[in-house]
Amino acid sequence: MFGNKILDFKDELLKDLNTLLSFESVDGEKNDECDNALNFILKRAEDFGLTGERTTDKSGHITLGNSGKLCGVLTHLDVVPAGNSWSVPPYALTEKDGRLYGRGIADDKGAALVTLYCLKAIKDSGVKGVNTLRAIYGTGEETGMEDMENYFKKNPLPDMAFTPDSDYGICFAEKGILQLEVSTLLNNATTLSQFHAGRAVNAVPDRAYVMLDSSDYDEQTLMRLADASDGDFEFNYTIDGLMIISRGKAAHACEPDKGYNAAAALVDLISNVYTTKETGSICSFIDYAINKETNGRSLGLKMSDAVSGSLTVNLSSVNIEGQTAKAVFDIRYPVTVSGNRVLKQFKKVAKISDLKVTVLNHEEPLYADKDSKLVKLLSDAYESVTGEKAELYSTGGGTYARMLGGNGVAFGPAFKNDDVRMHNADESMDKENFFKHAQICLEAMYRMFTDGE
């Protein structure tokens, strides 16, 4: 089995992984670090005698071969912010109890580095391929995938491709993604002076705080309610008023029920004490239209299909201070549902509070052919390494696969029995699983490179 050859590079790969994880490559916040991560990959490719190219300001590729079909593997080098509650340094590789820790180890720097080493393994083995194999790297996947939109304006779509940016087995369907901002022209809260939560649109916020001009009676009521709730609240008295800090649990926005939304819990708490006028239109909307739900029921959006499951709603961020009052939501809707229908219903409910709705990002669903040659090739590669059949599944996550015009799917790197804590504190992968993925990835890339059919 060709995939085993990646194991020859274990030590070297882990050394480079430590360097790659050290870049705090949060797109939009640390763009220079995104550049550093991409430059590092391209420099290592050059060290290995491979041909790398920076194609746009946020993307690049490494190519092996120049004939036949164009076969691609797409990964991203940007990450979501580290957030809170890490037990190890987030921007470094830590090996502990048989696991590899670090922001990006599972999403998606670990897989990105593996694709580079797969190219090296194929090249060093002297394999004569009949196709062109290309590893494509972006640095804006977590912020709407504009990096790949621009990449494919300059470069051809692969004839077949996969992105190791999800779970095993093979993801043939991805829900639609609708990311929306609600805002008011003028902050109309009278008692609430500040509310801040969330940094990433595709993550459940694990921390939120509010500043209130409150009476002693209100404070006692808030504390009693906090004690009786399932939230984790801290009360601090400051010169500017009462500060309440809410702590939750981060999770990926595609699975908001796996987290605990600190912002939603805080809105729920204060809305039980103060009026709509006192907390303002944004908090009022969150309270009656979302509260702590993740299924869209109060929005009139509770729905599902047999292919991809239920619609989910995540309150991603809240920012209220001065004249600014806005909140951001991440909605993942079933593949057989119209995104325009979802947007229309959301706007209808927001109109009750006279809120403006802005579409930040809308990605149509992916629904690939289960019987395609690509699916068979990947399934065979998976079975050759694991001895098991690859399950076909759908996801609420969004990957580069939806940018491939039906020519690609998501495939790995995480195994479903491994809690990788994607978009959460202590993101990690089982070390054996990490290298099992590396073997599967190499086997799949080798088969794409040599398949002459």
Coordinates of C-alpha atoms in Angstrom, one line a residue:
M1 CA 0.0 0.0 0.0
F2 CA 1.5 3.3 -1.1
G3 CA 0.0 5.3 1.7
N4 CA 2.4 3.7 4.2
K5 CA 5.3 5.7 2.8
I6 CA 4.1 8.9 4.6
L7 CA 5.2 7.2 7.9
D8 CA 8.8 7.7 6.8
F9 CA 8.4 11.4 7.4
K10 CA 6.9 11.3 10.9
D11 CA 9.5 13.2 12.8
E12 CA 10.1 15.8 10.1
L13 CA 6.4 16.4 9.6
L14 CA 5.8 17.0 13.4
K15 CA 8.7 19.4 13.5
D16 CA 7.2 21.4 10.6
L17 CA 3.8 21.1 12.2
N18 CA 5.0 22.9 15.3
T19 CA 6.2 25.8 13.1
L20 CA 3.0 26.0 11.1
L21 CA 0.8 26.0 14.3
S22 CA 2.9 28.8 15.7
F23 CA 1.5 31.3 13.2
E24 CA -1.6 33.1 14.6
S25 CA -3.2 33.1 11.2
V26 CA -6.6 34.5 11.9
D27 CA -7.9 36.1 8.7
G28 CA -8.9 39.7 9.0
E29 CA -7.1 40.1 12.4
K30 CA -3.6 38.7 11.7
N31 CA -3.2 38.9 7.9
D32 CA 0.6 39.0 8.2
E33 CA 0.5 35.7 10.1
C34 CA -1.7 34.3 7.3
D35 CA 1.0 35.4 4.8
N36 CA 3.6 33.7 7.0
A37 CA 1.8 30.4 7.1
L38 CA 1.3 30.4 3.3
N39 CA 4.9 31.4 2.7
F40 CA 6.1 28.7 5.0
I41 CA 4.3 26.0 3.0
L42 CA 5.6 27.3 -0.3
K43 CA 9.2 27.6 1.1
R44 CA 9.1 24.0 2.3
A45 CA 7.8 22.9 -1.1
E46 CA 10.8 24.6 -2.6
D47 CA 13.1 22.8 -0.1
F48 CA 11.6 19.5 -1.3
G49 CA 12.2 20.2 -4.9
L50 CA 8.5 20.8 -5.7
T51 CA 7.0 23.6 -7.7
G52 CA 5.1 26.1 -5.6
E53 CA 3.4 29.4 -6.7
R54 CA 1.7 32.3 -4.8
T55 CA -1.4 32.8 -7.0
T56 CA -3.3 35.6 -5.2
D57 CA -2.7 37.5 -2.0
K58 CA -4.6 34.8 -0.1
S59 CA -3.8 31.6 -2.0
G60 CA -1.2 29.5 -3.6
H61 CA -0.6 26.0 -5.0
I62 CA 2.0 23.3 -5.4
T63 CA 1.9 21.2 -8.6
L64 CA 3.3 17.8 -9.5
G65 CA 3.1 16.7 -13.1
N66 CA 1.7 18.4 -16.1
S67 CA -0.5 16.0 -18.1
G68 CA -3.9 14.4 -18.0
K69 CA -6.6 15.4 -15.6
L70 CA -6.1 18.2 -13.0
C71 CA -6.6 16.5 -9.6
G72 CA -6.7 18.8 -6.6
V73 CA -6.5 18.7 -2.8
L74 CA -7.7 21.9 -1.1
T75 CA -6.8 22.9 2.4
H76 CA -6.7 26.2 4.4
L77 CA -4.1 27.7 6.6
D78 CA -6.3 30.3 8.4
V79 CA -7.8 29.4 11.8
V80 CA -10.5 30.8 14.1
P81 CA -9.3 32.8 17.1
A82 CA -8.0 30.7 20.0
G83 CA -10.7 31.8 22.4
N84 CA -10.5 31.0 26.1
S85 CA -9.9 28.0 28.5
W86 CA -7.0 26.3 26.8
S87 CA -5.0 23.9 29.0
V88 CA -2.0 24.2 26.6
P89 CA -0.5 27.0 24.5
P90 CA -2.9 27.3 21.5
Y91 CA -0.3 28.4 19.0
A92 CA 2.2 25.5 19.4
L93 CA 2.2 21.8 19.0
T94 CA 1.8 20.0 22.3
E95 CA 1.9 16.2 22.5
K96 CA 0.1 14.9 25.6
D97 CA -1.5 11.6 26.5
G98 CA -1.3 10.3 22.9
R99 CA -2.9 13.5 21.5
L100 CA -1.6 16.4 19.4
Y101 CA -2.9 19.8 20.5
G102 CA -2.9 23.2 18.8
R103 CA -5.2 25.6 17.0
G104 CA -5.5 24.2 13.5
I105 CA -4.3 20.7 14.1
A106 CA -7.7 19.4 12.9
D107 CA -9.0 22.5 11.1
D108 CA -7.0 22.6 8.9
K109 CA -3.3 23.1 9.3
G110 CA -2.6 19.5 10.1
A111 CA -4.2 18.3 6.9
A112 CA -2.6 21.1 4.9
L113 CA 0.9 20.1 6.0
V114 CA 0.1 16.4 5.3
T115 CA -0.8 17.2 1.7
L116 CA 2.6 18.8 1.2
Y117 CA 4.3 15.7 2.6
C118 CA 2.2 13.5 0.4
L119 CA 3.5 15.3 -2.6
K120 CA 7.0 14.9 -1.3
A121 CA 6.4 11.2 -0.8
I122 CA 5.1 10.7 -4.3
K123 CA 7.9 12.8 -5.9
D124 CA 10.7 11.1 -3.8
S125 CA 9.4 7.6 -4.9
G126 CA 9.8 8.5 -8.5
V127 CA 6.2 7.7 -9.4
K128 CA 5.3 8.5 -13.0
G129 CA 1.8 9.9 -12.9
V130 CA -0.6 10.2 -15.8
N131 CA -2.4 13.2 -14.3
T132 CA -1.5 16.6 -12.7
L133 CA -1.7 16.6 -9.0
R134 CA -2.1 20.0 -7.3
A135 CA -2.3 20.9 -3.6
I136 CA -4.2 24.2 -3.3
Y137 CA -3.9 26.4 -0.2
G138 CA -6.1 29.3 1.0
T139 CA -6.0 31.7 4.0
G140 CA -9.6 32.9 4.1
E141 CA -11.7 29.8 4.5
E142 CA -13.0 30.7 7.9
T143 CA -14.2 34.1 6.8
G144 CA -16.3 33.3 3.7
M145 CA -14.0 31.5 1.2
E146 CA -13.4 34.6 -0.9
D147 CA -9.8 33.4 -1.1
M148 CA -10.9 30.4 -3.3
E149 CA -13.4 32.5 -5.3
N150 CA -10.4 34.7 -6.3
Y151 CA -8.2 31.7 -6.8
F152 CA -10.5 30.1 -9.3
K153 CA -10.9 33.4 -11.2
K154 CA -7.2 32.9 -12.2
N155 CA -6.9 29.1 -12.2
P156 CA -8.9 26.2 -13.6
L157 CA -11.2 24.1 -11.5
P158 CA -9.8 20.6 -10.9
D159 CA -11.5 17.7 -12.8
M160 CA -11.7 15.9 -9.5
A161 CA -10.7 17.0 -6.0
F162 CA -11.2 16.6 -2.3
T163 CA -10.7 18.7 0.8
P164 CA -9.6 17.1 4.1
D165 CA -11.5 19.6 6.2
S166 CA -14.3 17.6 7.7
D167 CA -14.8 14.0 9.0
Y168 CA -14.3 10.5 7.5
G169 CA -15.9 8.9 5.5
I170 CA -17.0 10.9 2.4
C171 CA -19.2 14.0 2.7
F172 CA -21.4 14.3 -0.4
A173 CA -23.7 17.0 0.9
E174 CA -23.1 20.3 2.7
K175 CA -25.9 22.5 4.1
G176 CA -26.3 26.0 2.8
I177 CA -24.7 28.7 4.9
L178 CA -26.4 32.1 5.5
Q179 CA -24.5 34.5 7.7
L180 CA -26.5 37.6 8.6
E181 CA -26.0 40.8 10.5
V182 CA -28.9 42.6 12.2
S183 CA -28.5 46.2 13.3
T184 CA -30.3 49.4 14.2
L185 CA -29.6 52.9 12.9
L186 CA -29.4 54.2 16.4
N187 CA -28.7 52.2 19.6
N188 CA -31.9 52.7 21.6
A189 CA -31.1 50.8 24.9
T190 CA -31.5 53.0 28.0
T191 CA -30.2 50.8 30.8
L192 CA -27.7 48.7 28.8
S193 CA -24.5 50.6 27.9
Q194 CA -22.3 47.8 26.5
F195 CA -22.7 44.2 25.3
H196 CA -19.9 42.4 23.7
A197 CA -19.6 38.7 22.7
G198 CA -18.0 36.6 19.9
R199 CA -15.2 37.1 17.4
A200 CA -15.8 34.4 14.8
V201 CA -19.0 34.2 12.8
N202 CA -18.7 30.4 12.6
A203 CA -18.3 29.7 16.2
V204 CA -20.4 29.6 19.4
P205 CA -19.2 32.4 21.7
D206 CA -17.9 31.1 25.0
R207 CA -17.7 34.5 26.7
A208 CA -19.9 37.6 26.8
Y209 CA -20.3 40.6 29.0
V210 CA -22.8 43.4 29.6
M211 CA -22.6 46.8 31.4
L212 CA -25.8 47.9 33.1
D213 CA -27.0 51.1 34.9
S214 CA -28.9 49.1 37.5
S215 CA -30.7 49.6 40.8
D216 CA -29.9 47.5 43.9
Y217 CA -33.3 45.8 43.5
D218 CA -32.5 44.8 39.9
E219 CA -29.1 43.5 40.9
Q220 CA -30.5 41.2 43.6
T221 CA -33.1 39.9 41.1
L222 CA -30.4 39.2 38.5
M223 CA -28.3 37.3 41.0
R224 CA -31.2 35.2 42.1
L225 CA -32.1 34.4 38.5
A226 CA -28.4 33.6 37.7
D227 CA -28.2 31.2 40.6
A228 CA -31.3 29.4 39.4
S229 CA -30.2 29.2 35.8
D230 CA -27.9 26.7 34.0
G231 CA -25.5 29.5 33.0
D232 CA -22.2 30.6 34.5
F233 CA -22.3 34.3 35.5
E234 CA -20.0 36.6 37.4
F235 CA -21.1 40.0 38.8
N236 CA -18.6 42.9 39.1
Y237 CA -19.2 46.4 40.3
T238 CA -17.4 49.1 38.3
I239 CA -17.4 52.9 38.0
D240 CA -19.5 52.6 34.9
G241 CA -22.1 50.3 36.4
L242 CA -22.8 46.6 36.9
M243 CA -20.8 44.3 34.7
I244 CA -22.1 40.7 34.2
I245 CA -19.8 38.2 32.6
S246 CA -21.2 35.1 31.0
R247 CA -19.1 32.0 30.3
G248 CA -20.2 29.2 28.0
K249 CA -18.7 26.5 25.8
A250 CA -17.3 27.1 22.3
A251 CA -18.3 24.9 19.4
H252 CA -18.4 25.1 15.6
A253 CA -21.4 27.0 14.3
C254 CA -22.5 24.0 12.3
E255 CA -23.2 22.1 15.6
P256 CA -24.3 24.9 18.0
D257 CA -26.0 22.4 20.2
K258 CA -22.6 21.0 21.2
G259 CA -21.7 24.3 22.8
Y260 CA -23.2 26.6 25.3
N261 CA -23.8 30.1 23.9
A262 CA -22.6 32.7 26.5
A263 CA -24.2 35.6 24.6
A264 CA -27.6 33.9 24.3
A265 CA -27.6 33.0 28.0
L266 CA -26.7 36.5 29.0
V267 CA -29.5 38.0 26.9
D268 CA -32.0 35.5 28.4
L269 CA -30.9 36.6 31.9
I270 CA -31.2 40.3 31.5
S271 CA -34.4 40.0 29.5
N272 CA -36.1 38.5 32.5
V273 CA -35.5 41.7 34.5
Y274 CA -35.5 44.6 32.1
T275 CA -38.0 45.8 29.5
T276 CA -37.4 46.0 25.7
K277 CA -36.8 49.7 26.0
E278 CA -34.2 49.2 28.6
T279 CA -32.2 46.5 26.8
G280 CA -32.8 47.8 23.2
S281 CA -34.1 46.3 20.0
I282 CA -31.2 44.0 19.4
C283 CA -31.5 42.2 22.7
S284 CA -35.2 42.1 22.4
F285 CA -34.9 40.4 19.0
I286 CA -32.5 37.9 20.3
D287 CA -34.8 37.2 23.3
Y288 CA -38.0 36.5 21.4
A289 CA -36.7 35.2 18.1
I290 CA -33.7 33.1 19.2
N291 CA -33.3 33.0 23.0
K292 CA -31.2 29.9 23.6
E293 CA -32.6 27.8 20.7
T294 CA -30.4 26.4 18.0
N295 CA -33.2 25.0 15.8
G296 CA -34.8 28.2 14.5
R297 CA -38.3 27.4 15.9
S298 CA -39.1 30.9 17.2
L299 CA -37.9 32.3 13.9
G300 CA -40.4 30.1 12.0
L301 CA -37.4 28.2 10.5
K302 CA -37.5 24.8 12.1
M303 CA -37.1 22.4 9.2
S304 CA -35.1 19.4 8.0
D305 CA -34.7 17.0 5.1
A306 CA -33.7 13.4 4.8
V307 CA -30.4 14.2 3.0
S308 CA -28.8 16.7 5.4
G309 CA -30.9 16.9 8.5
S310 CA -32.1 20.0 10.5
L311 CA -31.6 23.7 10.1
T312 CA -29.4 25.2 12.8
V313 CA -29.1 28.8 14.0
N314 CA -26.1 30.2 15.9
L315 CA -25.9 33.6 17.6
S316 CA -22.3 34.3 16.7
S317 CA -21.6 37.8 18.1
V318 CA -23.2 40.8 19.8
N319 CA -21.7 44.3 19.8
I320 CA -23.6 47.1 21.5
E321 CA -21.8 50.3 22.6
G322 CA -22.3 54.0 21.9
Q323 CA -24.4 54.3 18.8
T324 CA -23.5 50.8 17.6
A325 CA -25.9 48.0 18.0
K326 CA -25.6 44.8 16.0
A327 CA -25.6 41.1 16.2
V328 CA -24.4 38.4 13.8
F329 CA -26.1 35.0 13.1
D330 CA -24.9 31.9 11.3
I331 CA -27.7 29.7 9.8
R332 CA -27.0 26.3 8.2
Y333 CA -30.0 25.2 6.1
P334 CA -30.8 21.8 4.5
V335 CA -29.6 21.1 1.0
T336 CA -33.1 20.8 -0.5
V337 CA -34.3 24.1 0.9
S338 CA -34.1 27.5 -0.8
G339 CA -31.7 30.0 0.9
N340 CA -33.9 32.8 -0.3
R341 CA -36.8 31.3 1.6
V342 CA -34.8 31.2 4.8
L343 CA -33.6 34.8 4.3
K344 CA -37.2 36.0 3.6
Q345 CA -38.5 34.5 6.8
F346 CA -35.6 35.8 8.9
K347 CA -36.2 39.3 7.6
K348 CA -39.9 39.0 8.3
V349 CA -39.3 38.4 12.0
A350 CA -36.5 41.0 12.2
K351 CA -38.9 43.6 10.8
I352 CA -41.0 43.3 13.9
S353 CA -38.2 45.0 15.8
D354 CA -37.5 47.4 12.9
L355 CA -34.1 45.9 12.4
K356 CA -31.9 46.1 9.3
V357 CA -30.7 42.7 8.0
T358 CA -27.5 42.5 6.0
V359 CA -26.3 39.4 4.2
L360 CA -22.6 38.9 5.1
N361 CA -22.1 35.7 3.3
H362 CA -24.3 33.2 1.5
E363 CA -23.0 29.9 0.3
E364 CA -25.4 27.6 -1.6
P365 CA -25.6 23.9 -0.6
L366 CA -23.4 21.2 -2.0
Y367 CA -25.0 18.0 -3.2
A368 CA -22.6 15.7 -5.1
D369 CA -23.1 12.5 -7.0
K370 CA -22.8 9.5 -4.7
D371 CA -21.9 7.2 -7.6
S372 CA -19.1 9.3 -9.1
K373 CA -15.7 8.0 -10.0
L374 CA -14.2 10.3 -7.3
V375 CA -16.3 8.9 -4.6
K376 CA -15.3 5.4 -5.6
L377 CA -11.6 6.3 -5.7
L378 CA -11.7 7.9 -2.3
S379 CA -13.8 5.0 -0.9
D380 CA -11.2 2.5 -2.1
A381 CA -8.3 4.5 -0.7
Y382 CA -10.0 4.6 2.7
E383 CA -10.8 0.9 2.7
S384 CA -7.2 0.0 1.7
V385 CA -5.9 1.7 4.8
T386 CA -8.6 1.1 7.4
G387 CA -10.1 -2.2 6.1
E388 CA -13.5 -0.6 6.5
K389 CA -16.1 0.8 4.0
A390 CA -16.3 4.6 3.8
E391 CA -19.6 5.9 5.1
L392 CA -21.3 8.6 3.0
Y393 CA -22.7 11.4 5.1
S394 CA -23.8 15.1 5.0
T395 CA -22.7 18.0 7.2
G396 CA -23.7 21.4 8.3
G397 CA -20.1 22.5 7.9
G398 CA -18.8 24.5 5.0
T399 CA -15.7 23.5 3.1
Y400 CA -13.9 24.4 -0.1
A401 CA -15.8 21.4 -1.7
R402 CA -18.7 23.7 -2.5
M403 CA -16.4 25.9 -4.6
L404 CA -15.6 23.0 -7.0
G405 CA -18.6 23.0 -9.2
G406 CA -19.7 19.5 -8.3
N407 CA -16.2 18.1 -8.9
G408 CA -15.2 17.7 -5.3
V409 CA -16.2 16.4 -1.8
A410 CA -14.9 16.7 1.8
F411 CA -12.9 13.7 2.9
G412 CA -11.3 13.6 6.4
P413 CA -9.2 14.3 8.4
A414 CA -11.1 13.7 11.6
F415 CA -12.5 10.3 12.6
K416 CA -15.9 10.3 14.2
N417 CA -14.7 8.5 17.4
D418 CA -12.2 11.3 18.0
D419 CA -13.4 14.5 19.8
V420 CA -11.2 17.0 18.0
R421 CA -12.9 20.0 19.6
M422 CA -12.9 22.0 16.3
H423 CA -13.4 25.7 16.9
N424 CA -13.2 25.0 20.6
A425 CA -10.5 25.3 23.3
D426 CA -7.9 22.4 23.3
E427 CA -8.4 21.5 19.7
S428 CA -6.6 18.2 19.3
M429 CA -6.3 14.9 17.4
D430 CA -5.4 11.4 18.5
K431 CA -1.8 11.0 17.2
E432 CA -2.5 7.6 15.7
N433 CA -5.5 9.0 13.9
F434 CA -3.5 11.9 12.6
F435 CA -1.1 9.5 10.9
K436 CA -3.8 7.2 9.8
H437 CA -5.3 10.2 8.0
A438 CA -1.9 10.9 6.5
Q439 CA -1.8 7.4 5.1
I440 CA -5.3 7.7 3.6
C441 CA -4.6 11.1 2.1
L442 CA -1.4 9.8 0.5
E443 CA -3.2 6.7 -0.9
A444 CA -5.9 8.9 -2.3
M445 CA -3.5 11.4 -3.9
Y446 CA -1.4 8.6 -5.3
R447 CA -4.5 7.0 -6.9
M448 CA -5.6 10.3 -8.4
F449 CA -2.1 10.9 -9.8
T450 CA -1.8 7.5 -11.4
D451 CA -5.4 6.8 -12.5
G452 CA -5.4 6.7 -16.3
E453 CA -9.1 6.0 -16.8

